[in-house]
Amino acid sequence: MVSFALFAVHLLMDGGADCPVSAESIGPDSFTFRTPLSMAQAICPDAIRLVCRGLQAKGEAFLRRFALTREDEDSIAVFHVTTDEEDAVQLLRRLMQDLTRYQHLKNDCGDAALSHALTGYPAEKELQFASSFHAWRRGKLSALAVDDAWADAMNVVPHLAVMLHDGPQTEDFLHISFLALWKRMLDEAGLSSHPLAERTPDTVLMGSLTCPRLLPDPSLLMRLLDRCRAQSVTPALCLPPMAEDDTAAFRTLLETAAHAWPGLEVVTGDLGLPVMAAALPLRFTAGPLLNRRRKDTRLDWWQGDPAMLRETSANSDAMAMLYSRLNITGRMWDVCGYPFTPCAGDSLMLPFSLLSTGQPCTLSAIMQTGDRGRQCHHAPCGKLCRDAALMYGEHLNMVGIGNSVYGLDSRSLTDGAYLKEITSGVKRLVVSLPDS
């Protein structure tokens, strides 16, 4: 059987019906396919479309001149198609060469060589790791070459915000000036000479988009809000998806926030929170976990149609209606490595995006049991993500922190034309530099 992903046969029937089948075998000018005997009487195509996605055999061919014969074997009908159309013959012969090479790569060279040949993906680099998360982050960001148009594209966006992650970033905010903290964060990340350093954020996002265990308790939240007031900085509270047993803690945090700062913006990863806080004076923004899109740092090696990446329900009329009913007044997106169009007035988080998040924590399971499969949502974690991270192959631009995987979109910090496209109509950039 020839993989349908490699060689697809579409039988074009009378009336326009398209019947896709998988080829069982191919020859220099022929191929065979099977169907159940009960369907065989309906197989009488007016034309046949061949689609090849091989190493060399790429493209399509339409057969209008062909011979179709049939042999019955028990309950199976075997169809044999022969053609002399030049385009199809050339495509089939290249495909035969591809299959020979494919079998050699698969059987003799291994999956790494096969994936590199098919997509260019350097699988052999998956075992090349940075010495530490901080060395990896600083190495990646300090080596960026920023073009002349980037600063102009950034300055078009009216507001700049910074996300304070749990740990040193949040603790330092309580003890040093906000400007000094901003400069320190950029310096530690290797961005002290980046055009970002020429602007000062006017908004601070605190809390967590991913894990309830990284949220401040009510007393710490009060201190953070007081600090924002003293520093003349606008705060926003980030909240992750809410588990059933976290309901009381989330309710207390929302009530504390509403009392301490009426009208506070809450970036939510859970549609239940606006319902829970409907009577509180809070403004809700849909966070990146609600505005889902295809995000993967391996998309550089993806062979599909880039236009498919833009297909998302996040910008649909149904989602807009739902957000309106829940009094969600804005959205926060994160960069994803390819152009997309946010809604006017939205926020955009860069240069790290959330690739995946789960309530059970992979890092905690590995650190506590040595087995990533032994994850437990209710187990105490001790905030191990403050001191450890999961490193991936350096070429992937990915890192696992706690229960989430982050991807680095370096273009968002270097390519002015790209930044201009993805920030069209955006009101706020949010700088997120995950720490561990």
Tab-separated table of C-alpha atoms in Angstrom:
chain	number	residue	atom	x	y	z
A	1	MET	CA	0.000	0.000	0.000
A	2	VAL	CA	1.314	3.450	-0.960
A	3	SER	CA	0.735	6.114	1.687
A	4	PHE	CA	-2.198	8.373	0.809
A	5	ALA	CA	-0.175	11.325	2.110
A	6	LEU	CA	2.463	10.543	-0.518
A	7	PHE	CA	0.242	9.555	-3.444
A	8	ALA	CA	-3.476	10.276	-3.525
A	9	VAL	CA	-5.815	9.008	-6.237
A	10	HIS	CA	-9.075	10.906	-6.748
A	11	LEU	CA	-11.701	9.231	-8.934
A	12	LEU	CA	-13.826	11.971	-10.540
A	13	MET	CA	-17.248	10.509	-11.172
A	14	ASP	CA	-20.077	11.588	-13.404
A	15	GLY	CA	-21.833	14.541	-11.784
A	16	GLY	CA	-18.705	15.900	-10.106
A	17	ALA	CA	-18.379	13.445	-7.209
A	18	ASP	CA	-14.805	13.003	-5.941
A	19	CYS	CA	-13.938	9.539	-4.598
A	20	PRO	CA	-10.450	9.434	-2.995
A	21	VAL	CA	-8.702	6.047	-2.818
A	22	SER	CA	-5.253	4.791	-1.822
A	23	ALA	CA	-3.050	3.108	-4.395
A	24	GLU	CA	-1.941	-0.421	-3.607
A	25	SER	CA	0.992	-0.394	-6.020
A	26	ILE	CA	2.408	1.693	-8.860
A	27	GLY	CA	4.295	1.036	-12.079
A	28	PRO	CA	5.967	3.192	-14.754
A	29	ASP	CA	2.626	3.884	-16.429
A	30	SER	CA	0.079	2.265	-14.130
A	31	PHE	CA	-1.242	1.842	-10.628
A	32	THR	CA	-3.740	-0.369	-8.803
A	33	PHE	CA	-6.262	0.235	-6.065
A	34	ARG	CA	-8.844	-1.846	-4.182
A	35	THR	CA	-12.420	-1.334	-3.077
A	36	PRO	CA	-14.985	-3.555	-1.364
A	37	LEU	CA	-16.866	-5.633	-3.895
A	38	SER	CA	-20.111	-3.962	-2.834
A	39	MET	CA	-18.771	-0.603	-4.082
A	40	ALA	CA	-17.164	-1.856	-7.275
A	41	GLN	CA	-20.198	-1.299	-9.518
A	42	ALA	CA	-20.099	2.414	-8.753
A	43	ILE	CA	-16.449	2.795	-9.838
A	44	CYS	CA	-16.705	4.288	-13.307
A	45	PRO	CA	-14.706	7.536	-13.318
A	46	ASP	CA	-14.825	10.087	-16.107
A	47	ALA	CA	-11.353	11.290	-15.076
A	48	ILE	CA	-8.724	10.586	-12.441
A	49	ARG	CA	-6.679	13.161	-10.544
A	50	LEU	CA	-3.303	12.075	-9.192
A	51	VAL	CA	-1.730	14.092	-6.361
A	52	CYS	CA	1.926	13.435	-5.461
A	53	ARG	CA	3.776	14.830	-2.450
A	54	GLY	CA	7.063	12.969	-2.747
A	55	LEU	CA	10.705	14.010	-2.565
A	56	GLN	CA	10.895	14.726	-6.300
A	57	ALA	CA	7.423	13.785	-7.491
A	58	LYS	CA	5.450	16.848	-6.477
A	59	GLY	CA	2.357	18.034	-8.285
A	60	GLU	CA	-0.807	16.821	-9.936
A	61	ALA	CA	-1.830	15.090	-13.135
A	62	PHE	CA	-5.309	14.648	-14.643
A	63	LEU	CA	-6.032	11.444	-16.504
A	64	ARG	CA	-8.692	11.586	-19.174
A	65	ARG	CA	-7.197	8.875	-21.383
A	66	PHE	CA	-6.744	5.643	-19.445
A	67	ALA	CA	-7.685	1.953	-19.397
A	68	LEU	CA	-9.462	0.600	-16.325
A	69	THR	CA	-9.652	-3.147	-15.716
A	70	ARG	CA	-11.073	-5.059	-12.769
A	71	GLU	CA	-10.432	-8.390	-11.060
A	72	ASP	CA	-12.497	-9.747	-8.188
A	73	GLU	CA	-10.874	-11.519	-5.250
A	74	ASP	CA	-13.346	-12.857	-2.690
A	75	SER	CA	-15.017	-9.712	-1.323
A	76	ILE	CA	-12.482	-7.287	-2.844
A	77	ALA	CA	-12.387	-5.687	-6.282
A	78	VAL	CA	-8.892	-4.883	-7.600
A	79	PHE	CA	-8.739	-2.121	-10.236
A	80	HIS	CA	-5.757	-1.677	-12.548
A	81	VAL	CA	-5.303	1.688	-14.287
A	82	THR	CA	-2.965	2.131	-17.278
A	83	THR	CA	-2.310	5.413	-19.084
A	84	ASP	CA	-0.044	6.830	-21.768
A	85	GLU	CA	-0.543	10.486	-20.857
A	86	GLU	CA	2.941	11.969	-20.601
A	87	ASP	CA	2.386	14.096	-17.469
A	88	ALA	CA	1.045	11.140	-15.506
A	89	VAL	CA	3.753	8.777	-16.724
A	90	GLN	CA	6.527	11.188	-15.690
A	91	LEU	CA	4.886	11.706	-12.305
A	92	LEU	CA	4.554	7.961	-11.671
A	93	ARG	CA	8.164	7.291	-12.639
A	94	ARG	CA	9.462	10.005	-10.316
A	95	LEU	CA	7.238	8.612	-7.587
A	96	MET	CA	8.741	5.129	-8.059
A	97	GLN	CA	12.189	6.646	-7.553
A	98	ASP	CA	10.908	8.442	-4.457
A	99	LEU	CA	9.517	5.231	-2.978
A	100	THR	CA	12.823	3.439	-3.518
A	101	ARG	CA	14.672	6.254	-1.783
A	102	TYR	CA	12.037	6.444	0.959
A	103	GLN	CA	12.440	2.732	1.748
A	104	HIS	CA	16.237	3.120	1.830
A	105	LEU	CA	16.061	6.098	4.210
A	106	LYS	CA	13.469	4.449	6.426
A	107	ASN	CA	15.086	1.025	6.657
A	108	ASP	CA	18.800	1.806	6.391
A	109	CYS	CA	19.267	5.384	7.640
A	110	GLY	CA	16.614	5.913	10.308
A	111	ASP	CA	13.808	8.347	11.032
A	112	ALA	CA	16.115	11.361	11.467
A	113	ALA	CA	17.498	11.034	7.927
A	114	LEU	CA	14.004	10.424	6.588
A	115	SER	CA	12.490	13.536	8.198
A	116	HIS	CA	15.421	15.647	6.986
A	117	ALA	CA	14.977	14.400	3.435
A	118	LEU	CA	11.219	14.919	3.431
A	119	THR	CA	11.011	18.331	5.124
A	120	GLY	CA	14.532	19.541	5.825
A	121	TYR	CA	13.917	19.133	9.565
A	122	PRO	CA	17.274	18.594	11.338
A	123	ALA	CA	16.214	15.816	13.704
A	124	GLU	CA	19.826	15.067	14.620
A	125	LYS	CA	19.931	18.408	16.473
A	126	GLU	CA	17.248	17.336	18.947
A	127	LEU	CA	19.975	16.077	21.277
A	128	GLN	CA	21.887	19.374	21.259
A	129	PHE	CA	20.915	21.311	24.380
A	130	ALA	CA	21.929	24.565	26.017
A	131	SER	CA	23.715	24.345	29.363
A	132	SER	CA	20.905	26.192	31.176
A	133	PHE	CA	17.704	28.066	30.543
A	134	HIS	CA	19.238	31.477	31.274
A	135	ALA	CA	22.197	30.770	28.997
A	136	TRP	CA	19.797	29.627	26.275
A	137	ARG	CA	17.530	32.691	26.594
A	138	ARG	CA	20.391	35.179	26.718
A	139	GLY	CA	22.207	33.473	23.847
A	140	LYS	CA	19.129	33.536	21.626
A	141	LEU	CA	18.092	37.132	22.357
A	142	SER	CA	21.500	38.794	22.487
A	143	ALA	CA	22.340	37.482	19.004
A	144	LEU	CA	19.324	39.091	17.331
A	145	ALA	CA	20.003	41.467	14.444
A	146	VAL	CA	17.296	44.151	14.424
A	147	ASP	CA	16.470	45.892	11.148
A	148	ASP	CA	15.977	49.657	10.850
A	149	ALA	CA	12.195	49.428	10.512
A	150	TRP	CA	11.577	47.584	13.782
A	151	ALA	CA	11.685	50.582	16.126
A	152	ASP	CA	9.321	52.555	13.870
A	153	ALA	CA	6.848	49.656	13.848
A	154	MET	CA	7.045	49.362	17.656
A	155	ASN	CA	6.529	53.082	18.226
A	156	VAL	CA	3.254	53.023	16.286
A	157	VAL	CA	1.709	50.894	19.049
A	158	PRO	CA	0.407	53.323	21.714
A	159	HIS	CA	1.083	51.277	24.866
A	160	LEU	CA	3.805	48.974	26.131
A	161	ALA	CA	3.335	46.501	28.993
A	162	VAL	CA	5.533	43.951	30.720
A	163	MET	CA	4.523	40.592	32.167
A	164	LEU	CA	5.977	39.882	35.615
A	165	HIS	CA	6.426	36.147	36.030
A	166	ASP	CA	6.370	34.499	39.447
A	167	GLY	CA	9.699	34.551	41.240
A	168	PRO	CA	12.446	37.190	41.093
A	169	GLN	CA	10.583	39.451	38.659
A	170	THR	CA	7.591	39.805	40.998
A	171	GLU	CA	9.697	39.997	44.155
A	172	ASP	CA	12.002	42.674	42.731
A	173	PHE	CA	9.006	44.785	41.709
A	174	LEU	CA	8.231	45.236	45.399
A	175	HIS	CA	11.703	46.487	46.299
A	176	ILE	CA	13.234	48.438	43.425
A	177	SER	CA	11.911	51.091	41.093
A	178	PHE	CA	9.912	49.923	38.128
A	179	LEU	CA	12.319	51.540	35.657
A	180	ALA	CA	15.284	49.792	37.302
A	181	LEU	CA	13.433	46.458	37.161
A	182	TRP	CA	12.627	46.950	33.475
A	183	LYS	CA	16.275	47.673	32.660
A	184	ARG	CA	17.410	44.665	34.725
A	185	MET	CA	14.981	42.325	32.964
A	186	LEU	CA	16.200	43.453	29.551
A	187	ASP	CA	19.846	43.187	30.592
A	188	GLU	CA	19.442	39.662	31.994
A	189	ALA	CA	17.707	38.595	28.783
A	190	GLY	CA	20.422	40.077	26.559
A	191	LEU	CA	18.213	42.903	25.270
A	192	SER	CA	19.869	45.913	26.921
A	193	SER	CA	20.850	47.379	23.520
A	194	HIS	CA	17.599	46.410	21.790
A	195	PRO	CA	15.207	49.227	20.717
A	196	LEU	CA	12.810	47.937	23.386
A	197	ALA	CA	15.088	49.540	25.966
A	198	GLU	CA	14.241	52.965	24.559
A	199	ARG	CA	10.643	52.705	25.802
A	200	THR	CA	9.292	52.322	29.319
A	201	PRO	CA	6.190	50.200	29.876
A	202	ASP	CA	3.106	51.930	31.256
A	203	THR	CA	1.350	48.716	32.341
A	204	VAL	CA	2.376	45.776	34.512
A	205	LEU	CA	0.747	42.356	34.137
A	206	MET	CA	0.978	40.248	37.289
A	207	GLY	CA	-0.243	36.789	38.225
A	208	SER	CA	-0.032	33.852	35.838
A	209	LEU	CA	-1.595	32.909	32.521
A	210	THR	CA	-0.891	29.223	33.020
A	211	CYS	CA	-0.790	27.907	36.604
A	212	PRO	CA	-2.968	28.676	39.661
A	213	ARG	CA	-0.057	27.801	41.964
A	214	LEU	CA	1.882	30.770	40.629
A	215	LEU	CA	-0.822	33.298	41.522
A	216	PRO	CA	-0.206	35.796	44.336
A	217	ASP	CA	-2.234	35.314	47.503
A	218	PRO	CA	-4.613	38.170	48.426
A	219	SER	CA	-2.089	39.878	50.722
A	220	LEU	CA	0.662	39.806	48.083
A	221	LEU	CA	-1.785	41.057	45.463
A	222	MET	CA	-2.634	44.025	47.714
A	223	ARG	CA	1.072	44.824	48.072
A	224	LEU	CA	1.598	44.603	44.302
A	225	LEU	CA	-1.325	46.919	43.596
A	226	ASP	CA	-0.102	49.395	46.195
A	227	ARG	CA	3.301	49.307	44.553
A	228	CYS	CA	1.718	50.025	41.150
A	229	ARG	CA	-0.075	53.014	42.667
A	230	ALA	CA	3.171	54.325	44.176
A	231	GLN	CA	5.064	53.828	40.891
A	232	SER	CA	2.256	55.369	38.756
A	233	VAL	CA	1.971	52.180	36.725
A	234	THR	CA	-1.287	50.670	35.488
A	235	PRO	CA	-1.779	47.085	36.742
A	236	ALA	CA	-3.509	44.119	35.155
A	237	LEU	CA	-4.123	40.719	36.758
A	238	CYS	CA	-3.561	37.531	34.771
A	239	LEU	CA	-5.535	34.416	35.725
A	240	PRO	CA	-5.157	30.896	34.278
A	241	PRO	CA	-7.844	28.256	33.628
A	242	MET	CA	-9.663	27.453	36.860
A	243	ALA	CA	-10.052	23.946	38.258
A	244	GLU	CA	-13.171	23.129	40.259
A	245	ASP	CA	-11.306	22.946	43.553
A	246	ASP	CA	-9.735	26.368	42.922
A	247	THR	CA	-13.075	28.184	42.706
A	248	ALA	CA	-13.019	29.642	46.219
A	249	ALA	CA	-9.421	30.897	45.904
A	250	PHE	CA	-10.150	32.537	42.541
A	251	ARG	CA	-13.292	34.195	43.915
A	252	THR	CA	-11.335	35.627	46.863
A	253	LEU	CA	-8.627	36.930	44.550
A	254	LEU	CA	-11.157	38.610	42.263
A	255	GLU	CA	-12.952	40.226	45.204
A	256	THR	CA	-9.631	41.471	46.601
A	257	ALA	CA	-8.663	42.921	43.218
A	258	ALA	CA	-12.015	44.652	42.751
A	259	HIS	CA	-11.864	46.179	46.233
A	260	ALA	CA	-8.255	47.365	45.944
A	261	TRP	CA	-8.437	48.636	42.370
A	262	PRO	CA	-11.966	49.162	40.959
A	263	GLY	CA	-11.986	48.788	37.194
A	264	LEU	CA	-8.867	46.600	37.205
A	265	GLU	CA	-8.199	44.716	33.964
A	266	VAL	CA	-8.227	40.914	34.345
A	267	VAL	CA	-6.615	38.855	31.559
A	268	THR	CA	-8.446	35.563	31.830
A	269	GLY	CA	-7.773	32.088	30.519
A	270	ASP	CA	-11.183	30.836	31.657
A	271	LEU	CA	-14.609	31.903	30.383
A	272	GLY	CA	-16.093	31.061	33.773
A	273	LEU	CA	-14.309	33.940	35.525
A	274	PRO	CA	-16.330	36.779	33.915
A	275	VAL	CA	-19.482	34.942	34.988
A	276	MET	CA	-18.176	34.504	38.531
A	277	ALA	CA	-17.239	38.190	38.755
A	278	ALA	CA	-20.231	39.632	36.901
A	279	ALA	CA	-21.168	41.826	39.867
A	280	LEU	CA	-17.617	43.081	40.502
A	281	PRO	CA	-16.151	46.284	39.004
A	282	LEU	CA	-13.580	44.515	36.811
A	283	ARG	CA	-12.738	44.619	33.093
A	284	PHE	CA	-12.022	41.311	31.383
A	285	THR	CA	-9.646	40.601	28.511
A	286	ALA	CA	-9.534	37.192	26.833
A	287	GLY	CA	-6.023	35.805	27.265
A	288	PRO	CA	-3.911	33.829	24.777
A	289	LEU	CA	-5.253	30.480	26.004
A	290	LEU	CA	-8.721	31.488	24.814
A	291	ASN	CA	-7.556	32.954	21.489
A	292	ARG	CA	-6.193	29.690	20.175
A	293	ARG	CA	-4.294	29.323	16.932
A	294	ARG	CA	-1.823	26.888	15.447
A	295	LYS	CA	1.469	27.604	17.193
A	296	ASP	CA	4.568	25.445	16.846
A	297	THR	CA	8.204	26.443	16.428
A	298	ARG	CA	8.570	23.542	13.971
A	299	LEU	CA	6.310	25.259	11.428
A	300	ASP	CA	9.424	26.364	9.524
A	301	TRP	CA	9.616	22.773	8.284
A	302	TRP	CA	5.888	22.316	7.693
A	303	GLN	CA	4.969	21.441	4.101
A	304	GLY	CA	1.317	22.534	4.134
A	305	ASP	CA	-0.431	25.613	2.762
A	306	PRO	CA	0.470	28.658	4.934
A	307	ALA	CA	-3.006	30.076	4.354
A	308	MET	CA	-4.409	27.261	6.521
A	309	LEU	CA	-2.635	28.721	9.549
A	310	ARG	CA	-4.883	31.780	9.442
A	311	GLU	CA	-8.007	29.680	9.874
A	312	THR	CA	-9.132	30.105	13.478
A	313	SER	CA	-12.366	30.428	15.396
A	314	ALA	CA	-10.919	33.171	17.606
A	315	ASN	CA	-11.933	35.925	15.173
A	316	SER	CA	-15.304	34.401	14.307
A	317	ASP	CA	-18.619	36.195	14.774
A	318	ALA	CA	-19.685	33.495	17.242
A	319	MET	CA	-16.707	34.191	19.518
A	320	ALA	CA	-17.246	37.941	19.252
A	321	MET	CA	-20.881	37.453	20.286
A	322	LEU	CA	-19.861	35.216	23.208
A	323	TYR	CA	-17.258	37.701	24.424
A	324	SER	CA	-19.810	40.494	24.205
A	325	ARG	CA	-22.326	38.514	26.307
A	326	LEU	CA	-19.639	37.876	28.934
A	327	ASN	CA	-18.541	41.540	28.957
A	328	ILE	CA	-15.070	40.625	27.693
A	329	THR	CA	-13.903	43.877	26.175
A	330	GLY	CA	-10.526	42.938	24.693
A	331	ARG	CA	-8.242	40.133	23.623
A	332	MET	CA	-4.585	39.392	24.144
A	333	TRP	CA	-2.798	37.357	21.506
A	334	ASP	CA	0.722	36.000	21.439
A	335	VAL	CA	3.127	35.839	18.525
A	336	CYS	CA	3.229	32.577	16.637
A	337	GLY	CA	5.950	32.735	13.971
A	338	TYR	CA	3.732	33.626	11.018
A	339	PRO	CA	1.623	36.667	10.054
A	340	PHE	CA	-1.929	36.929	11.363
A	341	THR	CA	-4.394	39.745	11.905
A	342	PRO	CA	-5.489	40.615	15.462
A	343	CYS	CA	-8.654	42.581	16.101
A	344	ALA	CA	-8.439	46.367	16.399
A	345	GLY	CA	-7.687	47.464	19.946
A	346	ASP	CA	-6.222	44.115	21.040
A	347	SER	CA	-2.931	43.378	22.815
A	348	LEU	CA	-0.033	41.310	21.472
A	349	MET	CA	2.442	39.418	23.652
A	350	LEU	CA	6.014	38.887	22.422
A	351	PRO	CA	8.619	37.445	21.934
A	352	PHE	CA	7.535	34.208	23.685
A	353	SER	CA	4.253	32.470	22.930
A	354	LEU	CA	2.386	29.771	24.829
A	355	LEU	CA	2.612	26.629	22.713
A	356	SER	CA	0.827	24.327	25.144
A	357	THR	CA	-0.461	24.339	28.712
A	358	GLY	CA	-1.939	21.666	30.955
A	359	GLN	CA	-3.155	21.788	34.533
A	360	PRO	CA	-1.048	18.754	35.590
A	361	CYS	CA	2.613	19.812	35.628
A	362	THR	CA	5.143	17.819	33.621
A	363	LEU	CA	8.132	19.499	35.248
A	364	SER	CA	6.852	18.785	38.758
A	365	ALA	CA	6.272	15.124	37.919
A	366	ILE	CA	9.796	14.747	36.543
A	367	MET	CA	11.436	16.553	39.465
A	368	GLN	CA	9.480	14.675	42.139
A	369	THR	CA	9.133	11.190	40.658
A	370	GLY	CA	11.499	11.009	37.696
A	371	ASP	CA	8.568	10.087	35.449
A	372	ARG	CA	6.861	12.726	33.300
A	373	GLY	CA	3.797	10.499	33.082
A	374	ARG	CA	3.092	10.611	36.831
A	375	GLN	CA	1.406	13.995	36.828
A	376	CYS	CA	-1.077	14.938	39.535
A	377	HIS	CA	-3.016	18.199	39.598
A	378	HIS	CA	-3.504	18.160	43.360
A	379	ALA	CA	0.070	17.291	44.387
A	380	PRO	CA	2.017	20.094	46.113
A	381	CYS	CA	4.741	21.287	43.766
A	382	GLY	CA	6.910	23.622	45.842
A	383	LYS	CA	7.155	25.934	42.798
A	384	LEU	CA	9.949	23.855	41.315
A	385	CYS	CA	9.674	25.831	38.073
A	386	ARG	CA	11.561	28.665	39.797
A	387	ASP	CA	14.726	26.580	39.681
A	388	ALA	CA	14.352	24.212	36.722
A	389	ALA	CA	13.192	24.111	33.122
A	390	LEU	CA	12.794	21.485	30.406
A	391	MET	CA	15.243	22.132	27.581
A	392	TYR	CA	14.547	21.101	23.992
A	393	GLY	CA	16.923	20.945	21.042
A	394	GLU	CA	18.374	24.420	20.513
A	395	HIS	CA	17.085	24.648	16.934
A	396	LEU	CA	13.486	24.354	18.171
A	397	ASN	CA	13.440	27.659	20.124
A	398	MET	CA	11.278	26.007	22.793
A	399	VAL	CA	11.511	25.680	26.575
A	400	GLY	CA	9.277	23.976	29.124
A	401	ILE	CA	8.591	25.900	32.324
A	402	GLY	CA	6.210	24.367	34.847
A	403	ASN	CA	3.064	23.127	33.141
A	404	SER	CA	3.683	25.019	29.889
A	405	VAL	CA	5.864	25.058	26.812
A	406	TYR	CA	6.969	28.448	25.494
A	407	GLY	CA	8.179	29.164	21.978
A	408	LEU	CA	10.449	32.040	20.948
A	409	ASP	CA	9.405	34.011	17.870
A	410	SER	CA	12.636	35.880	17.154
A	411	ARG	CA	11.164	37.617	14.103
A	412	SER	CA	8.913	39.616	16.403
A	413	LEU	CA	12.041	41.343	17.788
A	414	THR	CA	13.977	41.753	14.528
A	415	ASP	CA	11.732	42.095	11.467
A	416	GLY	CA	10.054	45.493	11.226
A	417	ALA	CA	7.771	44.550	8.330
A	418	TYR	CA	6.595	41.452	10.190
A	419	LEU	CA	5.973	43.421	13.403
A	420	LYS	CA	4.075	46.076	11.472
A	421	GLU	CA	1.805	43.455	9.935
A	422	ILE	CA	0.967	41.642	13.175
A	423	THR	CA	0.450	44.856	15.173
A	424	SER	CA	-1.913	46.559	12.726
A	425	GLY	CA	-4.607	48.076	14.953
A	426	VAL	CA	-3.027	46.689	18.146
A	427	LYS	CA	-3.194	49.061	21.114
A	428	ARG	CA	-0.617	47.403	23.368
A	429	LEU	CA	2.523	45.304	23.157
A	430	VAL	CA	3.150	42.998	26.102
A	431	VAL	CA	6.756	41.939	26.665
A	432	SER	CA	6.943	38.483	28.247
A	433	LEU	CA	10.339	37.124	29.305
A	434	PRO	CA	9.645	33.829	31.135
A	435	ASP	CA	12.021	33.236	34.011
A	436	SER	CA	13.146	30.099	35.804
